[in-house]
Amino acid sequence: MTVTLVPPPAPLPARIAPASSRPLDVLGVPGQTNLDHAASAPCARAAADAVAELLPWYASVHRGAGALSRRCTLAYERARQTVGDFFGARPGDHVIFTRNTTDALNLLARALPAGTTVVTFAGEHHANLLPWPRGSVRLPVPASPGEAVRALDAALMELRRDAPPGAAGISRSAGPPVLVAVTGASNVTGERWPVAELAAVARRHAARIAVDAAQLAPHAPVDVAALGVDYLAVSGHKLYAPFGAGVLLGRGDWLDAAPPYLAGGGATSHVGDATHQVRWAAGPARHEAGTPNLLGAVALAAVCAALADADRDALHAREQALLARLRQGLAALPHVVELRTFGPDAPRVGIVSFVVAGRDSGEAAAELAARHDVGVRDGLFCAHPLARRLLAEAAARSGRTDLPPTALRASLGLGSTARDVDRLLAALAELG
Ligand SMILES: Cc1ncc(COP(=O)(O)O)c(C=O)c1O
């Protein structure tokens, strides 16, 4: 058998390529309506192209002296820089590649200084509820963004009650560390959380804040410096880069002082002969032991670069128009009830959860797929406390006694069209 080196780059099969090839076009299969972007978004052309371009060079990262290796190492570190710039990283911030948002938040949980109290809201995705240490404070789901800000203020006031006031009310060094962990946008309702206001409250009480931007980043610009956020977690596969990289970005001090998230090659600067003789690296390498996901990082960076070049206002306006069409269409269906935490007019990204009265959500989703080629998500969306509460509220608000115990979720993004929305609405009308 002969082994040949394939010249770069192989064209993608025409069947899955979009008609045009702008960087933010997404790949898909004609005839299939994918309204499940919030789970995993389709692949952007920018990501596919970046991966195809690099694949012929594919080799080790940080480990080889060969030309291929050096190019891959450079591509990986450039990806880190691009992603950091895209999210507004400050000097002293680390950009650590992880597998996804769940991994990023677990890493942060392991890096917390001893005695840190974490404050979250009960409306979070499990990824931002479960990693935090015992003794964390879980605030009730607020009824409005304003209530979230007031509730956090009151909770932090209580936590800091015994701390001596510093120069500006309370100084950074006052009391044990506190981390506030909130979502940027809910994966159940799409509602946006008042991140900048919550960050200001955290700062006032000498607390740090981590934002789970898994659902916000694909829809809106996120800049940690502008928002006053200390840590940010995102998933590449929700950001049109389906190669399994995520990011934890944020303040370097806690991360450099923490034990490595994974122990192994790449995370050390020196390993002696005795078992305890290990000097761990500082910087992102400390938490990135093992061979990294080069293609994931490069794909994610390519999407970040494409989004940085795009007219985000225009993308936002387009998505909001589709979202309004979807929500108005749902409201016109008498057997459909929308789930929401805040008021009906609260700012949202392109995500809507709802129930079809009298229909099991799993069966409804299966029917939408089988009969209409429409893909949506069903269940409690890995946010069980919130979803259960919103289902109960939807029953109370609508006065219906035949709502199912789980919900459906439609989510929009790049590549979604009015035709997709109308197809879902027509299919739902038939379910009634
Ligand atoms: C708000 C939010 N946070 C975190 C996650 C976890 O993301 P991942 O599964 O990519 O780790 C999700 C996934 O749906 C999410 O919607």
Short mmCIF file of C-alpha atoms and ligand atoms in Angstrom, two decimals:
data_model
loop_
_atom_site.label_atom_id
_atom_site.label_comp_id
_atom_site.label_asym_id
_atom_site.label_seq_id
_atom_site.Cartn_x
_atom_site.Cartn_y
_atom_site.Cartn_z
CA MET A 1 0.00 0.00 0.00
CA THR A 2 1.33 3.45 -0.83
CA VAL A 3 0.66 6.43 1.35
CA THR A 4 0.27 9.72 -0.45
CA LEU A 5 0.35 13.22 0.92
CA VAL A 6 -2.85 14.88 -0.21
CA PRO A 7 -2.38 18.39 -1.58
CA PRO A 8 -4.41 21.05 0.22
CA PRO A 9 -7.23 21.87 0.49
CA ALA A 10 -9.95 19.40 -0.46
CA PRO A 11 -13.20 21.16 -1.48
CA LEU A 12 -16.20 20.50 0.73
CA PRO A 13 -18.95 18.36 -0.80
CA ALA A 14 -21.30 20.64 -2.76
CA ARG A 15 -24.33 19.05 -1.07
CA ILE A 16 -23.59 20.67 2.25
CA ALA A 17 -22.10 23.94 1.04
CA PRO A 18 -24.21 27.09 1.09
CA ALA A 19 -24.94 28.81 -2.21
CA SER A 20 -22.55 31.64 -1.49
CA SER A 21 -19.47 31.58 0.66
CA ARG A 22 -19.26 34.56 2.95
CA PRO A 23 -17.46 33.91 6.26
CA LEU A 24 -20.64 33.93 8.32
CA ASP A 25 -22.69 31.75 6.01
CA VAL A 26 -23.39 28.47 7.76
CA LEU A 27 -23.33 24.94 6.40
CA GLY A 28 -26.46 22.85 6.45
CA VAL A 29 -28.47 20.28 4.59
CA PRO A 30 -31.11 21.57 2.17
CA GLY A 31 -34.63 20.69 3.28
CA GLN A 32 -33.72 20.45 6.96
CA THR A 33 -34.91 23.31 9.16
CA ASN A 34 -32.52 23.58 12.08
CA LEU A 35 -34.05 25.65 14.86
CA ASP A 36 -31.78 24.27 17.56
CA HIS A 37 -28.86 26.70 17.42
CA ALA A 38 -28.82 27.10 21.20
CA ALA A 39 -27.80 23.46 21.63
CA SER A 40 -25.11 23.43 18.93
CA ALA A 41 -24.95 25.99 16.16
CA PRO A 42 -24.15 24.96 12.59
CA CYS A 43 -20.64 25.39 11.22
CA ALA A 44 -19.75 28.82 9.84
CA ARG A 45 -17.94 28.96 6.54
CA ALA A 46 -15.13 30.85 8.33
CA ALA A 47 -14.60 27.90 10.70
CA ALA A 48 -14.76 25.29 7.93
CA ASP A 49 -12.32 27.24 5.77
CA ALA A 50 -9.86 27.82 8.61
CA VAL A 51 -9.85 24.12 9.44
CA ALA A 52 -9.53 23.07 5.79
CA GLU A 53 -6.63 25.47 5.35
CA LEU A 54 -4.79 24.16 8.39
CA LEU A 55 -5.45 20.45 7.94
CA PRO A 56 -2.59 19.81 5.50
CA TRP A 57 -0.26 21.35 8.08
CA TYR A 58 -1.84 19.48 10.94
CA ALA A 59 0.88 18.40 13.39
CA SER A 60 1.79 18.71 17.07
CA VAL A 61 1.32 21.91 19.07
CA HIS A 62 4.03 23.20 21.45
CA ARG A 63 6.03 20.01 20.98
CA GLY A 64 7.85 19.90 17.67
CA ALA A 65 10.62 21.79 15.89
CA GLY A 66 9.43 20.85 12.41
CA ALA A 67 7.88 23.41 10.08
CA LEU A 68 4.43 21.83 10.43
CA SER A 69 4.63 21.82 14.20
CA ARG A 70 5.82 25.37 14.37
CA ARG A 71 3.01 26.51 12.11
CA CYS A 72 0.46 24.68 14.25
CA THR A 73 1.89 26.17 17.45
CA LEU A 74 1.71 29.62 15.89
CA ALA A 75 -1.87 29.02 14.73
CA TYR A 76 -2.87 27.91 18.23
CA GLU A 77 -1.30 30.90 19.95
CA ARG A 78 -2.71 33.29 17.32
CA ALA A 79 -6.12 31.78 17.97
CA ARG A 80 -5.69 32.57 21.66
CA GLN A 81 -4.82 36.16 20.84
CA THR A 82 -7.76 36.56 18.43
CA VAL A 83 -10.24 35.12 20.90
CA GLY A 84 -8.86 37.28 23.71
CA ASP A 85 -9.06 40.41 21.58
CA PHE A 86 -12.60 39.55 20.48
CA PHE A 87 -13.80 39.31 24.07
CA GLY A 88 -11.88 42.38 25.26
CA ALA A 89 -9.23 40.61 27.36
CA ARG A 90 -7.18 42.98 29.53
CA PRO A 91 -3.47 42.79 30.28
CA GLY A 92 -3.15 40.16 32.99
CA ASP A 93 -6.14 38.16 31.77
CA HIS A 94 -5.60 34.57 30.71
CA VAL A 95 -7.34 32.98 27.75
CA ILE A 96 -7.50 29.27 28.48
CA PHE A 97 -8.82 26.84 25.89
CA THR A 98 -11.18 24.29 27.38
CA ARG A 99 -13.60 21.76 25.92
CA ASN A 100 -16.67 23.95 26.36
CA THR A 101 -18.47 26.23 28.82
CA THR A 102 -19.06 23.42 31.31
CA ASP A 103 -15.35 22.68 31.34
CA ALA A 104 -14.48 26.38 31.65
CA LEU A 105 -16.74 26.89 34.68
CA ASN A 106 -15.49 23.71 36.33
CA LEU A 107 -11.94 24.96 35.83
CA LEU A 108 -12.84 28.25 37.46
CA ALA A 109 -14.55 26.41 40.34
CA ARG A 110 -11.33 24.47 40.98
CA ALA A 111 -9.26 27.66 40.87
CA LEU A 112 -11.24 29.55 43.52
CA PRO A 113 -9.18 30.58 46.53
CA ALA A 114 -10.05 28.65 49.68
CA GLY A 115 -13.09 30.03 51.43
CA THR A 116 -14.62 31.67 48.33
CA THR A 117 -18.39 32.04 48.47
CA VAL A 118 -20.11 31.76 45.11
CA VAL A 119 -23.41 33.54 44.55
CA THR A 120 -25.67 32.39 41.69
CA PHE A 121 -29.34 32.58 40.75
CA ALA A 122 -31.57 29.52 40.51
CA GLY A 123 -32.25 30.33 36.85
CA GLU A 124 -28.84 29.16 35.68
CA HIS A 125 -27.94 26.30 33.37
CA HIS A 126 -26.64 23.30 35.33
CA ALA A 127 -23.14 24.17 34.08
CA ASN A 128 -23.34 27.31 36.19
CA LEU A 129 -25.11 25.73 39.17
CA LEU A 130 -23.39 22.44 39.84
CA PRO A 131 -19.62 23.10 39.77
CA TRP A 132 -19.64 25.56 42.67
CA PRO A 133 -18.47 24.52 46.14
CA ARG A 134 -20.70 23.69 49.06
CA GLY A 135 -21.88 26.76 50.87
CA SER A 136 -22.62 28.64 47.65
CA VAL A 137 -25.57 31.00 47.78
CA ARG A 138 -28.36 30.36 45.27
CA LEU A 139 -30.68 33.33 44.95
CA PRO A 140 -34.27 32.82 43.78
CA VAL A 141 -35.13 33.45 40.14
CA PRO A 142 -35.90 37.18 39.94
CA ALA A 143 -39.04 38.53 38.27
CA SER A 144 -37.19 41.25 36.36
CA PRO A 145 -33.63 42.37 35.53
CA GLY A 146 -34.01 45.15 38.11
CA GLU A 147 -34.98 42.64 40.76
CA ALA A 148 -31.87 40.59 39.92
CA VAL A 149 -29.68 43.63 40.55
CA ARG A 150 -31.44 44.46 43.83
CA ALA A 151 -31.34 40.85 45.03
CA LEU A 152 -27.63 40.59 44.33
CA ASP A 153 -26.96 43.87 46.07
CA ALA A 154 -28.85 42.69 49.17
CA ALA A 155 -27.13 39.28 49.17
CA LEU A 156 -23.65 40.78 48.87
CA MET A 157 -24.46 43.36 51.53
CA GLU A 158 -25.39 40.51 53.84
CA LEU A 159 -22.23 38.55 52.99
CA ARG A 160 -20.08 41.61 53.58
CA ARG A 161 -21.93 42.73 56.72
CA ASP A 162 -19.04 42.02 59.02
CA ALA A 163 -16.33 43.31 56.68
CA PRO A 164 -14.68 46.61 57.67
CA PRO A 165 -15.37 49.43 55.20
CA GLY A 166 -12.43 50.39 53.01
CA ALA A 167 -11.55 53.56 51.15
CA ALA A 168 -14.40 53.45 48.64
CA GLY A 169 -17.11 51.96 50.81
CA ILE A 170 -15.58 48.51 50.86
CA SER A 171 -12.09 47.78 49.62
CA ARG A 172 -11.01 44.86 47.43
CA SER A 173 -9.27 43.20 50.33
CA ALA A 174 -12.35 43.21 52.54
CA GLY A 175 -13.40 39.78 53.77
CA PRO A 176 -13.11 36.39 52.13
CA PRO A 177 -13.41 36.16 48.33
CA VAL A 178 -16.85 36.21 46.74
CA LEU A 179 -17.61 35.22 43.16
CA VAL A 180 -20.90 36.06 41.49
CA ALA A 181 -21.71 33.64 38.64
CA VAL A 182 -24.50 34.61 36.25
CA THR A 183 -25.59 33.91 32.73
CA GLY A 184 -25.49 36.52 29.99
CA ALA A 185 -28.63 35.14 28.34
CA SER A 186 -30.90 32.32 29.48
CA ASN A 187 -30.76 29.12 27.46
CA VAL A 188 -34.43 28.52 28.34
CA THR A 189 -36.02 31.87 27.54
CA GLY A 190 -33.32 33.76 25.66
CA GLU A 191 -33.83 36.63 28.09
CA ARG A 192 -30.76 38.77 28.61
CA TRP A 193 -29.43 39.38 32.09
CA PRO A 194 -28.23 42.84 33.14
CA VAL A 195 -24.57 41.85 33.15
CA ALA A 196 -23.01 45.33 33.36
CA GLU A 197 -25.28 46.32 36.26
CA LEU A 198 -24.63 43.07 38.11
CA ALA A 199 -20.89 43.55 37.55
CA ALA A 200 -21.10 47.06 39.02
CA VAL A 201 -22.87 45.70 42.10
CA ALA A 202 -20.27 42.95 42.47
CA ARG A 203 -17.47 45.50 42.23
CA ARG A 204 -19.09 47.72 44.84
CA HIS A 205 -19.01 44.81 47.27
CA ALA A 206 -15.47 43.73 46.37
CA ALA A 207 -16.77 40.58 44.71
CA ARG A 208 -15.73 39.18 41.36
CA ILE A 209 -18.15 38.18 38.65
CA ALA A 210 -18.07 35.33 36.13
CA VAL A 211 -20.42 35.39 33.16
CA ASP A 212 -21.62 32.27 31.42
CA ALA A 213 -21.77 33.68 27.90
CA ALA A 214 -22.58 30.37 26.18
CA GLN A 215 -25.86 31.80 24.87
CA LEU A 216 -25.05 35.50 24.79
CA ALA A 217 -21.81 35.42 22.78
CA PRO A 218 -23.36 33.89 19.64
CA HIS A 219 -25.89 36.75 19.48
CA ALA A 220 -24.27 39.91 20.82
CA PRO A 221 -20.85 41.47 21.28
CA VAL A 222 -19.35 40.64 24.68
CA ASP A 223 -16.42 42.67 26.00
CA VAL A 224 -15.19 41.80 29.48
CA ALA A 225 -13.43 45.13 29.95
CA ALA A 226 -16.43 47.21 28.89
CA LEU A 227 -18.82 45.11 31.00
CA GLY A 228 -16.53 45.05 34.04
CA VAL A 229 -16.62 41.26 34.11
CA ASP A 230 -13.81 39.25 35.71
CA TYR A 231 -14.32 35.88 34.01
CA LEU A 232 -16.09 34.72 30.88
CA ALA A 233 -16.96 31.22 29.71
CA VAL A 234 -18.01 30.33 26.15
CA SER A 235 -18.49 27.26 23.95
CA GLY A 236 -17.16 27.16 20.40
CA HIS A 237 -19.83 24.73 19.26
CA LYS A 238 -22.54 27.28 20.08
CA LEU A 239 -20.52 29.94 18.29
CA TYR A 240 -20.50 28.28 14.85
CA ALA A 241 -17.18 26.48 15.44
CA PRO A 242 -18.12 22.83 15.83
CA PHE A 243 -14.76 21.41 16.79
CA GLY A 244 -15.19 21.22 20.52
CA ALA A 245 -13.19 24.10 21.96
CA GLY A 246 -14.38 26.42 24.69
CA VAL A 247 -12.75 29.26 26.56
CA LEU A 248 -12.28 30.48 30.09
CA LEU A 249 -11.06 34.04 29.95
CA GLY A 250 -10.28 36.20 32.94
CA ARG A 251 -8.09 37.47 35.74
CA GLY A 252 -4.77 35.65 35.93
CA ASP A 253 -4.07 35.85 39.67
CA TRP A 254 -6.44 33.17 40.97
CA LEU A 255 -5.70 30.98 37.96
CA ASP A 256 -1.94 31.19 38.47
CA ALA A 257 -2.24 30.46 42.18
CA ALA A 258 -4.49 27.42 41.72
CA PRO A 259 -3.42 23.82 41.28
CA PRO A 260 -3.49 22.86 37.60
CA TYR A 261 -6.92 21.80 36.36
CA LEU A 262 -5.30 18.78 34.72
CA ALA A 263 -1.90 17.49 35.76
CA GLY A 264 0.36 16.39 32.93
CA GLY A 265 2.62 17.36 30.05
CA GLY A 266 2.61 20.99 29.03
CA ALA A 267 1.46 22.26 32.43
CA THR A 268 4.88 22.08 34.06
CA SER A 269 8.06 24.12 33.86
CA HIS A 270 10.14 21.54 35.76
CA VAL A 271 9.64 17.99 37.02
CA GLY A 272 12.27 16.61 39.38
CA ASP A 273 13.06 13.03 40.26
CA ALA A 274 11.03 12.95 43.46
CA THR A 275 7.24 12.79 43.15
CA HIS A 276 6.68 16.12 44.84
CA GLN A 277 9.27 18.01 42.77
CA VAL A 278 7.02 19.72 40.25
CA ARG A 279 6.99 23.35 39.24
CA TRP A 280 3.77 24.16 37.50
CA ALA A 281 3.76 26.64 34.64
CA ALA A 282 2.06 30.00 35.01
CA GLY A 283 -0.33 31.37 32.41
CA PRO A 284 -2.80 29.39 30.30
CA ALA A 285 -0.43 26.42 29.98
CA ARG A 286 -0.92 25.67 33.70
CA HIS A 287 -4.50 24.56 33.00
CA GLU A 288 -4.07 23.12 29.51
CA ALA A 289 -2.13 19.92 30.16
CA GLY A 290 -2.15 17.39 27.33
CA THR A 291 -2.28 17.91 23.59
CA PRO A 292 -4.65 20.78 22.90
CA ASN A 293 -7.58 20.94 20.52
CA LEU A 294 -5.84 22.87 17.79
CA LEU A 295 -8.64 22.71 15.23
CA GLY A 296 -11.22 23.75 17.80
CA ALA A 297 -9.19 26.78 18.82
CA VAL A 298 -8.48 27.79 15.23
CA ALA A 299 -12.12 27.35 14.19
CA LEU A 300 -13.34 29.39 17.13
CA ALA A 301 -10.83 32.15 16.41
CA ALA A 302 -11.88 32.23 12.76
CA VAL A 303 -15.50 32.80 13.75
CA CYS A 304 -14.46 35.48 16.25
CA ALA A 305 -12.49 37.24 13.52
CA ALA A 306 -15.42 37.02 11.11
CA LEU A 307 -17.83 38.36 13.70
CA ALA A 308 -15.41 41.17 14.57
CA ASP A 309 -15.49 42.22 10.90
CA ALA A 310 -19.25 41.87 10.58
CA ASP A 311 -21.95 44.50 11.03
CA ARG A 312 -23.21 43.26 14.40
CA ASP A 313 -26.03 45.80 14.48
CA ALA A 314 -27.36 44.45 11.19
CA LEU A 315 -27.06 40.85 12.40
CA HIS A 316 -28.87 41.82 15.59
CA ALA A 317 -31.67 43.60 13.72
CA ARG A 318 -32.16 40.62 11.43
CA GLU A 319 -32.32 38.16 14.29
CA GLN A 320 -34.69 40.36 16.30
CA ALA A 321 -37.04 40.59 13.29
CA LEU A 322 -37.09 36.79 13.02
CA LEU A 323 -37.58 36.46 16.77
CA ALA A 324 -40.54 38.86 16.68
CA ARG A 325 -42.05 36.89 13.79
CA LEU A 326 -41.64 33.67 15.75
CA ARG A 327 -43.07 35.02 19.00
CA GLN A 328 -46.01 36.70 17.30
CA GLY A 329 -46.72 33.49 15.43
CA LEU A 330 -46.58 31.46 18.64
CA ALA A 331 -48.83 33.95 20.43
CA ALA A 332 -51.42 33.53 17.66
CA LEU A 333 -51.62 29.77 18.25
CA PRO A 334 -54.25 29.19 20.94
CA HIS A 335 -52.74 25.86 22.05
CA VAL A 336 -49.19 27.25 22.52
CA VAL A 337 -47.95 28.94 25.70
CA GLU A 338 -44.55 30.69 25.86
CA LEU A 339 -42.23 30.39 28.87
CA ARG A 340 -40.68 33.53 30.29
CA THR A 341 -38.97 34.77 33.43
CA PHE A 342 -39.13 38.52 32.98
CA GLY A 343 -41.87 40.52 31.22
CA PRO A 344 -42.93 39.76 27.65
CA ASP A 345 -40.91 42.73 26.37
CA ALA A 346 -37.62 41.98 28.16
CA PRO A 347 -34.61 42.00 25.79
CA ARG A 348 -33.86 38.54 24.42
CA VAL A 349 -31.59 36.68 22.07
CA GLY A 350 -33.16 34.39 19.47
CA ILE A 351 -34.39 31.66 21.80
CA VAL A 352 -38.00 30.84 22.72
CA SER A 353 -39.33 27.99 24.84
CA PHE A 354 -42.97 27.03 24.81
CA VAL A 355 -45.41 24.20 25.37
CA VAL A 356 -48.13 22.77 23.19
CA ALA A 357 -51.13 22.21 25.41
CA GLY A 358 -52.27 18.63 25.55
CA ARG A 359 -49.16 17.34 23.78
CA ASP A 360 -46.15 15.61 25.26
CA SER A 361 -43.14 17.75 24.30
CA GLY A 362 -40.93 14.78 23.38
CA GLU A 363 -43.58 13.42 21.05
CA ALA A 364 -44.24 16.86 19.59
CA ALA A 365 -40.52 17.37 18.85
CA ALA A 366 -40.32 13.93 17.25
CA GLU A 367 -43.35 14.71 15.10
CA LEU A 368 -41.91 18.06 14.01
CA ALA A 369 -38.77 16.23 12.90
CA ALA A 370 -40.42 13.21 11.29
CA ARG A 371 -43.28 14.94 9.47
CA HIS A 372 -41.87 18.41 8.84
CA ASP A 373 -38.05 18.13 8.91
CA VAL A 374 -37.97 20.76 11.64
CA GLY A 375 -35.40 20.32 14.42
CA VAL A 376 -36.13 21.79 17.86
CA ARG A 377 -35.10 20.79 21.38
CA ASP A 378 -37.40 19.38 24.03
CA GLY A 379 -37.02 18.71 27.75
CA LEU A 380 -35.96 20.85 30.69
CA PHE A 381 -32.86 22.19 28.91
CA CYS A 382 -30.28 21.35 31.61
CA ALA A 383 -31.86 24.09 33.72
CA HIS A 384 -34.29 21.96 35.72
CA PRO A 385 -35.06 24.36 38.58
CA LEU A 386 -35.82 27.21 36.17
CA ALA A 387 -37.72 25.17 33.60
CA ARG A 388 -39.94 23.55 36.25
CA ARG A 389 -40.74 26.94 37.71
CA LEU A 390 -41.53 28.50 34.33
CA LEU A 391 -43.76 25.58 33.37
CA ALA A 392 -45.75 26.08 36.58
CA GLU A 393 -46.00 29.80 35.89
CA ALA A 394 -47.10 29.18 32.31
CA ALA A 395 -49.90 26.95 33.59
CA ALA A 396 -50.99 29.60 36.10
CA ARG A 397 -50.80 32.45 33.55
CA SER A 398 -52.70 30.58 30.83
CA GLY A 399 -55.18 28.95 33.21
CA ARG A 400 -54.68 25.66 31.35
CA THR A 401 -54.53 22.35 33.13
CA ASP A 402 -53.28 20.33 30.16
CA LEU A 403 -49.73 21.64 29.84
CA PRO A 404 -47.00 18.96 29.63
CA PRO A 405 -44.22 18.67 32.25
CA THR A 406 -41.44 19.51 29.78
CA ALA A 407 -41.13 22.12 27.03
CA LEU A 408 -40.03 22.74 23.46
CA ARG A 409 -37.36 25.25 22.48
CA ALA A 410 -36.78 26.93 19.12
CA SER A 411 -33.54 28.86 18.70
CA LEU A 412 -32.37 31.03 15.85
CA GLY A 413 -29.01 32.19 14.62
CA LEU A 414 -26.92 32.88 11.57
CA GLY A 415 -28.58 31.25 8.60
CA SER A 416 -32.08 31.20 10.09
CA THR A 417 -34.73 32.53 7.72
CA ALA A 418 -38.34 33.67 7.79
CA ARG A 419 -39.11 30.49 5.88
CA ASP A 420 -37.69 28.41 8.76
CA VAL A 421 -39.85 30.29 11.24
CA ASP A 422 -42.98 29.95 9.11
CA ARG A 423 -42.33 26.26 8.63
CA LEU A 424 -42.21 25.71 12.38
CA LEU A 425 -45.34 27.79 12.94
CA ALA A 426 -47.24 25.91 10.24
CA ALA A 427 -46.14 22.59 11.73
CA LEU A 428 -47.18 23.69 15.22
CA ALA A 429 -50.57 24.79 13.91
CA GLU A 430 -51.09 21.21 12.74
CA LEU A 431 -50.19 19.87 16.18
CA GLY A 432 -53.12 21.69 17.77
C1 LIG B 1 -26.35 29.07 29.28
C2 LIG B 1 -25.54 27.82 29.09
N1 LIG B 1 -24.48 27.63 29.86
C3 LIG B 1 -23.70 26.55 29.73
C4 LIG B 1 -23.99 25.59 28.81
C5 LIG B 1 -23.10 24.40 28.70
O1 LIG B 1 -22.46 24.43 27.45
P1 LIG B 1 -21.57 23.21 27.00
O2 LIG B 1 -22.49 22.04 26.90
O3 LIG B 1 -21.05 23.64 25.68
O4 LIG B 1 -20.55 23.02 28.02
C6 LIG B 1 -25.09 25.72 27.98
C7 LIG B 1 -25.45 24.67 27.02
O5 LIG B 1 -26.53 24.58 26.53
C8 LIG B 1 -25.89 26.89 28.14
O6 LIG B 1 -26.96 27.07 27.37
#
